Amino acid sequence: MTNMAYGNEALDCRAHADAGALQSHPTRDAELGGGLTIRRALPHRQRRLVGPWCFLDHFGPRTFPSDSRLMRVGPHPHIGLQTVTWLFEGEILHRDSLGHEQLIRPGQLNLMTAGRGIAHSEETPAQHSGRLHGLQFWVALPADEADCEPDFVHHAELPLMERDGLRLRVFAGTLEGERPPARHHSPIAGADLELVDTGSRELALEPEYEHALLVVEGGCRLDGVPLEPGRLYYLGPGRDRLRLENTAPARLGLFGGTPFGESLILWWNFVARTPAEIQTARADWQARAARFGEVRGYDGPRLEAPELAARLRAG
Ligand code: MN
């Protein structure tokens, strides 16, 4: 897109100041296991949360040889969050310390609730399509649920809604009356929007939510403002609809929720509220404490926690 597009966007930010301000933030490259480079959309220095959504990686689209395994993320722990894994192409094999071994494919949902502690591995399976493209989100658990029992649920099929050249798959919470069976602990929405035909259409939003959009393929316009791949677009509360226009096929992730209103500490794979919680979780993982359990069947080493940041060592 041209600089002109940014000029238009800046104008539009003012135009919508009273109906859910629009901000745009660049994603940044990060390395996952196996040499897979992903684009991290959340957290961003200027945007740490969208509702309870606190982390978002966009991986692929990538093509890779049949004898290689693009994603190789060895066993690692989580606390205080849910992971939401959603694929556009390819497949990932999940294993966790509760004993689940689950292949996920496009259109399916993996929802893992870490609560007080879980460990998992994620990798390209030995038999694969040679393609990988997807999203992984973390959803922070509210304080009174942060220590809940860990859990993992695979949803093999989610409803697909088609209208106005839009294919809508709601994978979290509620959007446009669609409500998948996945269980969350805060009011949220998460959806895969495929603009298969060109044109314009509107989506109803919950005005109490803040939202974000990530273009994963193609491009489109939001209320006339061009949206580009590789940027996260944040929409403040107060919007009751989105108008999306496109002149070529496009695909977007949309997610939102009630502003979370709690201060969180994100460190490595942990979401907590105090440095002490982070210190204890790190020590428990490094000591192989029963809290996180063992991931069986992964053909490789577990991930070791990095050194604690100075700000987390005291207190
Ligand atoms: Mn993980």
Coordinates of C-alpha atoms and ligand atoms in Angstrom, one line a residue:
M1 CA 0.0 0.0 0.0
T2 CA 1.1 3.6 -0.6
N3 CA 1.7 6.4 1.8
M4 CA -1.6 7.8 0.6
A5 CA -3.3 4.9 2.3
Y6 CA -1.8 5.9 5.6
G7 CA -3.0 9.5 5.0
N8 CA -6.5 8.2 4.5
E9 CA -6.3 6.0 7.5
A10 CA -5.2 8.9 9.7
L11 CA -8.2 10.9 8.5
D12 CA -10.5 8.0 9.2
C13 CA -9.2 7.6 12.8
R14 CA -10.5 11.0 13.5
A15 CA -13.8 10.4 11.7
H16 CA -14.4 7.3 13.9
A17 CA -13.1 8.7 17.2
D18 CA -16.5 8.5 18.8
A19 CA -17.4 5.0 17.4
G20 CA -14.4 2.8 18.2
A21 CA -11.1 4.4 17.4
L22 CA -9.0 2.6 14.8
Q23 CA -5.3 2.1 15.5
S24 CA -2.9 0.1 13.4
H25 CA 0.3 -1.6 14.7
P26 CA 2.9 -3.5 12.8
T27 CA 3.5 -7.2 13.6
R28 CA 7.1 -8.4 14.2
D29 CA 9.0 -11.5 13.2
A30 CA 9.8 -14.0 15.8
E31 CA 11.4 -17.5 15.7
L32 CA 9.5 -20.7 16.8
G33 CA 11.1 -24.1 17.1
G34 CA 12.2 -25.8 13.9
G35 CA 13.4 -22.5 12.3
L36 CA 9.8 -21.4 11.6
T37 CA 9.6 -17.6 11.5
I38 CA 6.2 -16.3 12.5
R39 CA 4.6 -12.8 12.7
R40 CA 3.7 -11.8 16.3
A41 CA 0.8 -9.4 16.3
L42 CA 0.2 -9.4 20.1
P43 CA 1.4 -8.2 22.5
H44 CA 2.6 -5.0 21.0
R45 CA 4.3 -2.2 22.9
Q46 CA 1.3 0.0 22.4
R47 CA -1.4 -2.7 22.4
R48 CA -1.0 -5.5 25.0
L49 CA -4.5 -6.7 25.2
V50 CA -7.7 -6.9 23.1
G51 CA -10.3 -7.9 25.6
P52 CA -8.6 -10.9 27.3
W53 CA -6.7 -11.8 24.1
C54 CA -3.1 -11.3 25.1
F55 CA -1.0 -13.0 22.4
L56 CA -1.3 -13.7 18.7
D57 CA 1.1 -15.5 16.3
H58 CA 0.4 -15.7 12.6
F59 CA 2.4 -18.5 11.0
G60 CA 2.7 -19.2 7.3
P61 CA 1.5 -19.5 4.6
R62 CA 4.5 -21.8 3.9
T63 CA 5.2 -24.6 1.6
F64 CA 7.8 -27.2 2.7
P65 CA 9.2 -30.5 1.5
S66 CA 7.5 -33.8 2.4
D67 CA 10.6 -35.0 4.3
S68 CA 10.8 -32.0 6.6
R69 CA 8.8 -30.9 9.5
L70 CA 8.3 -27.1 9.5
M71 CA 6.9 -26.7 13.1
R72 CA 8.8 -28.4 15.9
V73 CA 8.0 -26.8 19.3
G74 CA 9.1 -29.1 22.1
P75 CA 7.3 -29.6 25.4
H76 CA 6.9 -26.3 27.3
P77 CA 4.6 -25.1 30.1
H78 CA 1.8 -22.6 30.4
I79 CA -0.1 -21.0 33.2
G80 CA -3.0 -18.6 33.5
L81 CA -4.2 -18.7 29.9
Q82 CA -6.1 -20.6 27.2
T83 CA -4.4 -21.3 23.8
V84 CA -6.7 -21.1 20.8
T85 CA -5.2 -22.8 17.7
W86 CA -6.8 -22.2 14.3
L87 CA -5.5 -23.3 10.9
F88 CA -6.2 -22.1 7.4
E89 CA -4.0 -24.8 5.8
G90 CA -2.0 -27.8 6.8
E91 CA -1.9 -29.7 10.1
I92 CA -0.3 -29.6 13.6
L93 CA 0.1 -32.5 16.1
H94 CA -0.6 -31.4 19.7
R95 CA 0.5 -33.5 22.7
D96 CA 0.0 -32.5 26.3
S97 CA 0.7 -33.6 29.8
L98 CA -2.9 -34.6 30.4
G99 CA -2.2 -37.4 27.8
H100 CA -4.0 -35.9 24.8
E101 CA -2.5 -36.5 21.3
Q102 CA -4.5 -34.6 18.7
L103 CA -4.1 -33.7 15.1
I104 CA -5.7 -30.4 14.1
R105 CA -6.7 -29.5 10.6
P106 CA -8.3 -26.4 9.0
G107 CA -11.8 -25.6 10.3
Q108 CA -11.1 -27.4 13.6
L109 CA -10.3 -25.8 16.9
N110 CA -7.9 -26.8 19.6
L111 CA -8.6 -25.1 22.9
M112 CA -6.2 -25.7 25.7
T113 CA -6.8 -24.3 29.2
A114 CA -3.6 -24.1 31.1
G115 CA -5.1 -22.9 34.4
R116 CA -2.6 -23.7 37.2
G117 CA -0.3 -25.6 34.8
I118 CA 0.0 -27.8 31.7
A119 CA 2.7 -28.6 29.3
H120 CA 2.4 -29.4 25.6
S121 CA 4.3 -29.8 22.3
E122 CA 3.2 -28.8 18.9
E123 CA 4.7 -30.0 15.6
T124 CA 4.2 -30.8 12.0
P125 CA 3.2 -34.5 11.9
A126 CA 5.4 -37.0 9.9
Q127 CA 2.6 -37.3 7.3
H128 CA 1.7 -33.8 6.1
S129 CA 0.4 -31.8 3.2
G130 CA 3.5 -29.6 2.9
R131 CA 1.6 -26.5 3.8
L132 CA 1.2 -24.6 7.0
H133 CA -0.9 -21.4 7.7
G134 CA -2.6 -20.5 10.9
L135 CA -3.1 -18.5 14.0
Q136 CA -2.4 -19.2 17.6
F137 CA -3.9 -17.0 20.3
W138 CA -3.6 -16.8 24.1
V139 CA -6.6 -15.7 26.1
A140 CA -5.8 -14.6 29.6
L141 CA -7.9 -16.2 32.3
P142 CA -9.5 -13.8 34.8
A143 CA -8.0 -13.7 38.3
D144 CA -10.6 -16.0 39.9
E145 CA -10.1 -18.7 37.1
A146 CA -6.4 -18.3 36.6
D147 CA -5.6 -21.4 38.8
C148 CA -8.4 -23.6 37.4
E149 CA -7.8 -27.3 36.5
P150 CA -6.0 -27.7 33.1
D151 CA -8.0 -29.0 30.2
F152 CA -7.8 -29.6 26.5
V153 CA -10.7 -29.9 24.0
H154 CA -10.6 -30.5 20.3
H155 CA -13.6 -29.4 18.3
A156 CA -13.6 -31.4 15.1
E157 CA -16.3 -29.3 13.4
L158 CA -17.5 -25.8 13.8
P159 CA -20.5 -24.2 12.1
L160 CA -19.9 -22.4 8.8
M161 CA -22.1 -19.4 8.0
E162 CA -22.2 -18.1 4.4
R163 CA -23.8 -14.9 3.2
D164 CA -23.0 -11.8 1.1
G165 CA -19.8 -13.4 -0.3
L166 CA -18.6 -14.0 3.3
R167 CA -17.7 -17.3 4.9
L168 CA -17.8 -16.9 8.7
R169 CA -16.4 -19.4 11.1
V170 CA -16.8 -18.4 14.7
F171 CA -14.2 -20.2 16.8
A172 CA -14.6 -18.4 20.1
G173 CA -17.4 -16.7 22.0
T174 CA -20.3 -15.2 20.1
L175 CA -20.5 -13.3 16.8
E176 CA -23.6 -12.7 14.7
G177 CA -25.6 -15.1 16.8
E178 CA -23.1 -17.9 16.1
R179 CA -21.9 -19.6 19.2
P180 CA -19.4 -22.5 19.1
P181 CA -19.3 -25.0 21.9
A182 CA -15.8 -23.9 23.2
R183 CA -15.8 -22.7 26.8
H184 CA -14.2 -19.4 27.8
H185 CA -14.1 -17.5 31.0
S186 CA -14.7 -13.9 29.8
P187 CA -17.1 -12.4 27.2
I188 CA -15.2 -12.8 23.9
A189 CA -15.6 -13.3 20.1
G190 CA -13.1 -14.8 17.7
A191 CA -13.8 -15.6 14.0
D192 CA -12.3 -16.5 10.7
L193 CA -13.7 -14.2 8.0
E194 CA -13.2 -15.3 4.4
L195 CA -14.3 -12.8 1.8
V196 CA -14.8 -15.2 -1.1
D197 CA -16.7 -12.9 -3.4
T198 CA -15.9 -9.2 -4.0
G199 CA -18.2 -6.5 -2.7
S200 CA -19.3 -5.0 0.5
R201 CA -21.0 -6.5 3.6
E202 CA -21.5 -5.6 7.2
L203 CA -21.0 -7.6 10.4
A204 CA -22.7 -6.9 13.7
L205 CA -20.4 -6.3 16.6
E206 CA -20.9 -6.3 20.4
P207 CA -20.5 -2.5 21.1
E208 CA -19.2 -3.2 24.6
Y209 CA -16.2 -5.1 23.2
E210 CA -13.0 -3.8 21.8
H211 CA -11.9 -5.7 18.7
A212 CA -8.9 -6.3 16.4
L213 CA -8.5 -7.4 12.8
L214 CA -5.6 -9.2 11.2
V215 CA -5.5 -9.6 7.5
V216 CA -4.0 -13.1 6.7
E217 CA -4.5 -13.1 3.0
G218 CA -5.3 -10.5 0.3
G219 CA -6.5 -7.1 1.4
C220 CA -9.8 -5.2 2.0
R221 CA -11.2 -2.0 3.3
L222 CA -12.8 -1.4 6.6
D223 CA -15.3 1.5 6.4
G224 CA -13.3 2.7 3.4
V225 CA -9.9 2.4 5.1
P226 CA -7.4 0.0 3.4
L227 CA -6.3 -2.9 5.7
E228 CA -2.9 -4.5 4.8
P229 CA -1.5 -7.8 5.7
G230 CA 1.2 -7.7 8.4
R231 CA -0.5 -5.1 10.6
L232 CA -2.9 -5.5 13.5
Y233 CA -5.9 -3.1 13.4
Y234 CA -7.4 -2.3 16.8
L235 CA -10.9 -1.0 17.1
G236 CA -11.9 0.6 20.4
P237 CA -15.2 -0.1 22.1
G238 CA -18.4 1.5 20.9
R239 CA -18.6 0.0 17.4
D240 CA -21.8 -2.0 16.6
R241 CA -20.8 -3.0 13.1
L242 CA -17.9 -3.5 10.6
R243 CA -18.3 -2.8 6.9
L244 CA -15.8 -4.8 4.9
E245 CA -15.2 -4.2 1.2
N246 CA -12.9 -6.1 -1.1
T247 CA -12.0 -6.3 -4.8
A248 CA -10.2 -9.6 -4.6
P249 CA -10.5 -12.6 -2.2
A250 CA -9.3 -11.9 1.3
R251 CA -9.2 -13.5 4.7
L252 CA -9.1 -12.0 8.1
G253 CA -9.0 -12.9 11.8
L254 CA -11.4 -10.9 14.0
F255 CA -11.2 -11.1 17.7
G256 CA -12.5 -9.1 20.6
G257 CA -13.9 -8.9 24.1
T258 CA -14.8 -6.8 27.0
P259 CA -11.8 -4.6 28.0
F260 CA -10.0 -6.9 30.5
G261 CA -9.3 -4.4 33.3
E262 CA -6.6 -6.4 35.0
S263 CA -2.9 -5.8 35.0
L264 CA -1.0 -8.9 33.7
I265 CA 2.6 -10.0 33.6
L266 CA 3.4 -12.0 30.4
W267 CA 6.7 -13.7 30.7
W268 CA 7.8 -16.6 28.4
N269 CA 4.8 -18.9 28.3
F270 CA 3.2 -17.7 31.5
V271 CA 0.4 -15.2 32.2
A272 CA 0.3 -14.1 35.9
R273 CA -0.2 -11.1 38.1
T274 CA 2.8 -11.1 40.4
P275 CA 6.6 -11.7 39.9
A276 CA 6.3 -14.4 42.6
E277 CA 3.8 -16.4 40.5
I278 CA 6.3 -16.2 37.5
Q279 CA 9.2 -17.2 39.7
T280 CA 7.4 -20.2 41.1
A281 CA 6.2 -21.4 37.7
R282 CA 9.6 -21.1 36.3
A283 CA 11.2 -23.0 39.2
D284 CA 8.5 -25.7 39.0
W285 CA 9.2 -26.2 35.3
Q286 CA 12.9 -26.3 35.7
A287 CA 12.6 -28.8 38.6
R288 CA 10.2 -31.0 36.6
A289 CA 7.6 -30.6 39.4
A290 CA 4.4 -32.6 39.1
R291 CA 2.4 -29.4 38.6
F292 CA 3.2 -29.4 34.8
G293 CA 3.3 -33.2 34.2
E294 CA 5.1 -34.9 31.4
V295 CA 4.5 -34.7 27.7
R296 CA 4.9 -38.2 26.3
G297 CA 5.7 -39.1 22.7
Y298 CA 7.5 -36.0 21.5
D299 CA 10.7 -36.9 19.7
G300 CA 13.0 -34.2 21.0
P301 CA 14.0 -32.1 24.1
R302 CA 11.7 -30.1 26.3
L303 CA 12.2 -26.3 26.2
E304 CA 14.2 -24.8 29.0
A305 CA 13.0 -21.6 30.6
P306 CA 15.1 -18.5 29.9
E307 CA 16.7 -16.6 32.7
L308 CA 14.3 -14.4 34.6
A309 CA 14.2 -10.8 33.6
A310 CA 15.7 -8.5 36.3
R311 CA 12.3 -6.9 36.9
L312 CA 10.9 -10.3 37.8
R313 CA 13.7 -11.4 40.2
A314 CA 12.8 -9.1 43.1
G315 CA 9.5 -9.0 44.9
Ligands
MN1 MN 2.4 -23.4 23.8

